[in-house]
Amino acid sequence: MTSNRPYLIRAIYEWVVDNDLTPMLVVRNGGTELGTALEDDQLTVYNISPRAVRDLVIDEESIRFHARFQGVSKHMVLDVEKVARIFCKENNEGLVFPWDNGESSSSSDEDPTPPKGPPHLKVVK
C-alpha cells in the first residue's frame, strides 16, 4: 500500500491556502539543493505559500518548487518521507508526522527495546 503522507500534505496545504493563511513545512535534513550539509536530526522550515514559491508540485515521492534564498533562486526537491510537519503559520494548526528512522520493521511480535539513558531534550525559551 502506498504512503498516505503526500495525500495528507496536499490536503493540509489546500486547507491552509483556501483560508488565506500561510502553509509552513518542517522537513528533517532540509532539501537537496540548499548546498549545506545538515545533520540527521536537523529540521528546516519552509514557507510554501503561493506568494513564497513558484511551480509547487507535491507528488508521491517529492515536493518540488522554486524559491529565493538570500536573493538567489533555487529549485528545491524535498523527500515527502522527510516531512515532519505541515502547519498554518498564523494559528499553528496542522499535522505532525511520525518519524521513520529508516530501519526495517521487525516482522516478529516482540516489543521494541526502549531507549537507554536519559532523554535528549532541552528547554527552548
mmCIF file of C-alpha atoms in Angstrom:
data_model
loop_
_atom_site.group_PDB
_atom_site.id
_atom_site.type_symbol
_atom_site.label_atom_id
_atom_site.label_comp_id
_atom_site.label_asym_id
_atom_site.label_seq_id
_atom_site.Cartn_x
_atom_site.Cartn_y
_atom_site.Cartn_z
ATOM 1 C CA MET A 1 0.000 0.000 0.000
ATOM 2 C CA THR A 2 1.301 3.474 -0.810
ATOM 3 C CA SER A 3 2.075 6.070 1.836
ATOM 4 C CA ASN A 4 -0.735 8.425 2.828
ATOM 5 C CA ARG A 5 1.751 11.180 3.697
ATOM 6 C CA PRO A 6 1.705 13.004 0.307
ATOM 7 C CA TYR A 7 -2.106 12.974 0.281
ATOM 8 C CA LEU A 8 -2.270 14.437 3.786
ATOM 9 C CA ILE A 9 0.351 17.076 2.940
ATOM 10 C CA ARG A 10 -1.656 18.160 -0.127
ATOM 11 C CA ALA A 11 -4.895 18.237 1.863
ATOM 12 C CA ILE A 12 -3.487 20.393 4.678
ATOM 13 C CA TYR A 13 -1.750 22.654 2.140
ATOM 14 C CA GLU A 14 -5.028 23.256 0.273
ATOM 15 C CA TRP A 15 -6.963 23.790 3.508
ATOM 16 C CA VAL A 16 -4.473 26.417 4.726
ATOM 17 C CA VAL A 17 -4.316 28.233 1.364
ATOM 18 C CA ASP A 18 -8.120 28.160 0.978
ATOM 19 C CA ASN A 19 -8.325 30.022 4.291
ATOM 20 C CA ASP A 20 -5.849 32.696 3.076
ATOM 21 C CA LEU A 21 -3.218 31.646 5.618
ATOM 22 C CA THR A 22 0.454 30.651 5.303
ATOM 23 C CA PRO A 23 1.385 26.968 4.911
ATOM 24 C CA MET A 24 4.672 26.049 6.554
ATOM 25 C CA LEU A 25 6.577 22.810 6.024
ATOM 26 C CA VAL A 26 9.057 21.324 8.514
ATOM 27 C CA VAL A 27 11.486 18.890 6.893
ATOM 28 C CA ARG A 28 14.100 16.685 8.510
ATOM 29 C CA ASN A 29 17.512 17.112 6.911
ATOM 30 C CA GLY A 30 16.479 20.032 4.675
ATOM 31 C CA GLY A 31 16.341 19.951 0.902
ATOM 32 C CA THR A 32 18.616 18.612 -1.792
ATOM 33 C CA GLU A 33 19.533 21.973 -3.292
ATOM 34 C CA LEU A 34 20.447 24.142 -0.301
ATOM 35 C CA GLY A 35 24.130 23.330 -0.640
ATOM 36 C CA THR A 36 24.662 22.778 3.082
ATOM 37 C CA ALA A 37 25.481 19.597 4.921
ATOM 38 C CA LEU A 38 22.881 19.028 7.610
ATOM 39 C CA GLU A 39 22.957 16.541 10.445
ATOM 40 C CA ASP A 40 20.326 13.793 10.548
ATOM 41 C CA ASP A 41 18.292 15.403 13.322
ATOM 42 C CA GLN A 42 18.228 18.959 11.969
ATOM 43 C CA LEU A 43 14.953 20.498 10.842
ATOM 44 C CA THR A 44 14.387 23.114 8.162
ATOM 45 C CA VAL A 45 11.218 25.199 7.961
ATOM 46 C CA TYR A 46 9.905 26.338 4.567
ATOM 47 C CA ASN A 47 7.169 28.837 3.770
ATOM 48 C CA ILE A 48 5.407 27.141 0.844
ATOM 49 C CA SER A 49 2.668 29.731 0.307
ATOM 50 C CA PRO A 50 1.812 30.662 -3.293
ATOM 51 C CA ARG A 51 3.470 34.057 -2.713
ATOM 52 C CA ALA A 52 6.712 32.483 -1.477
ATOM 53 C CA VAL A 53 7.237 29.679 -4.007
ATOM 54 C CA ARG A 54 6.622 29.002 -7.686
ATOM 55 C CA ASP A 55 5.736 25.787 -9.504
ATOM 56 C CA LEU A 56 4.865 23.804 -6.364
ATOM 57 C CA VAL A 57 4.350 20.088 -7.055
ATOM 58 C CA ILE A 58 3.566 17.584 -4.301
ATOM 59 C CA ASP A 59 3.680 14.044 -5.657
ATOM 60 C CA GLU A 60 4.047 10.608 -4.080
ATOM 61 C CA GLU A 61 7.834 10.867 -3.650
ATOM 62 C CA SER A 62 8.832 14.513 -3.519
ATOM 63 C CA ILE A 63 7.844 18.128 -3.045
ATOM 64 C CA ARG A 64 9.339 20.391 -5.700
ATOM 65 C CA PHE A 65 9.264 24.163 -6.018
ATOM 66 C CA HIS A 66 11.309 27.237 -6.906
ATOM 67 C CA ALA A 67 12.081 29.713 -4.129
ATOM 68 C CA ARG A 68 14.516 32.513 -3.358
ATOM 69 C CA PHE A 69 17.037 32.119 -0.551
ATOM 70 C CA GLN A 70 19.087 35.220 0.252
ATOM 71 C CA GLY A 71 18.141 36.623 -3.152
ATOM 72 C CA VAL A 72 19.215 33.529 -5.100
ATOM 73 C CA SER A 73 16.593 31.453 -6.910
ATOM 74 C CA LYS A 74 16.813 27.739 -6.075
ATOM 75 C CA HIS A 75 14.961 24.686 -7.314
ATOM 76 C CA MET A 76 14.076 22.680 -4.209
ATOM 77 C CA VAL A 77 13.401 18.961 -4.109
ATOM 78 C CA LEU A 78 12.238 17.646 -0.731
ATOM 79 C CA ASP A 79 11.639 13.989 0.111
ATOM 80 C CA VAL A 80 7.992 13.511 1.162
ATOM 81 C CA GLU A 81 9.031 10.914 3.747
ATOM 82 C CA LYS A 82 11.277 13.505 5.460
ATOM 83 C CA VAL A 83 8.373 15.893 6.111
ATOM 84 C CA ALA A 84 7.968 16.158 9.879
ATOM 85 C CA ARG A 85 5.090 18.621 9.942
ATOM 86 C CA ILE A 86 2.853 20.835 7.828
ATOM 87 C CA PHE A 87 1.046 23.637 9.620
ATOM 88 C CA CYS A 88 -0.504 27.065 9.401
ATOM 89 C CA LYS A 89 1.865 29.854 10.467
ATOM 90 C CA GLU A 90 -0.895 32.039 11.900
ATOM 91 C CA ASN A 91 -2.518 29.550 14.289
ATOM 92 C CA ASN A 92 -0.100 26.585 14.353
ATOM 93 C CA GLU A 93 -2.800 24.092 13.263
ATOM 94 C CA GLY A 94 -1.779 21.213 11.031
ATOM 95 C CA LEU A 95 -0.303 17.715 11.127
ATOM 96 C CA VAL A 96 2.791 16.204 12.716
ATOM 97 C CA PHE A 97 4.083 13.035 11.072
ATOM 98 C CA PRO A 98 5.780 10.167 12.896
ATOM 99 C CA TRP A 99 9.486 9.858 12.281
ATOM 100 C CA ASP A 100 10.612 6.733 10.459
ATOM 101 C CA ASN A 101 14.334 6.351 11.093
ATOM 102 C CA GLY A 102 14.756 4.131 8.034
ATOM 103 C CA GLU A 103 15.276 0.912 9.964
ATOM 104 C CA SER A 104 13.318 -2.031 8.640
ATOM 105 C CA SER A 105 10.489 -3.077 10.899
ATOM 106 C CA SER A 106 10.669 -6.478 12.507
ATOM 107 C CA SER A 107 8.045 -8.991 11.491
ATOM 108 C CA SER A 108 8.051 -10.604 14.931
ATOM 109 C CA ASP A 109 5.563 -9.748 17.681
ATOM 110 C CA GLU A 110 8.309 -8.696 20.113
ATOM 111 C CA ASP A 111 8.045 -5.318 21.798
ATOM 112 C CA PRO A 112 10.790 -2.912 20.744
ATOM 113 C CA THR A 113 13.517 -2.310 23.312
ATOM 114 C CA PRO A 114 13.066 1.094 24.991
ATOM 115 C CA PRO A 115 15.952 3.536 24.556
ATOM 116 C CA LYS A 116 18.563 3.504 27.306
ATOM 117 C CA GLY A 117 19.717 6.550 29.216
ATOM 118 C CA PRO A 118 18.062 9.902 29.805
ATOM 119 C CA PRO A 119 16.060 11.549 27.008
ATOM 120 C CA HIS A 120 17.919 14.062 24.853
ATOM 121 C CA LEU A 121 15.696 17.062 25.407
ATOM 122 C CA LYS A 122 16.490 20.693 26.053
ATOM 123 C CA VAL A 123 14.395 23.643 27.135
ATOM 124 C CA VAL A 124 13.710 26.173 24.363
ATOM 125 C CA LYS A 125 12.562 29.605 25.505
#
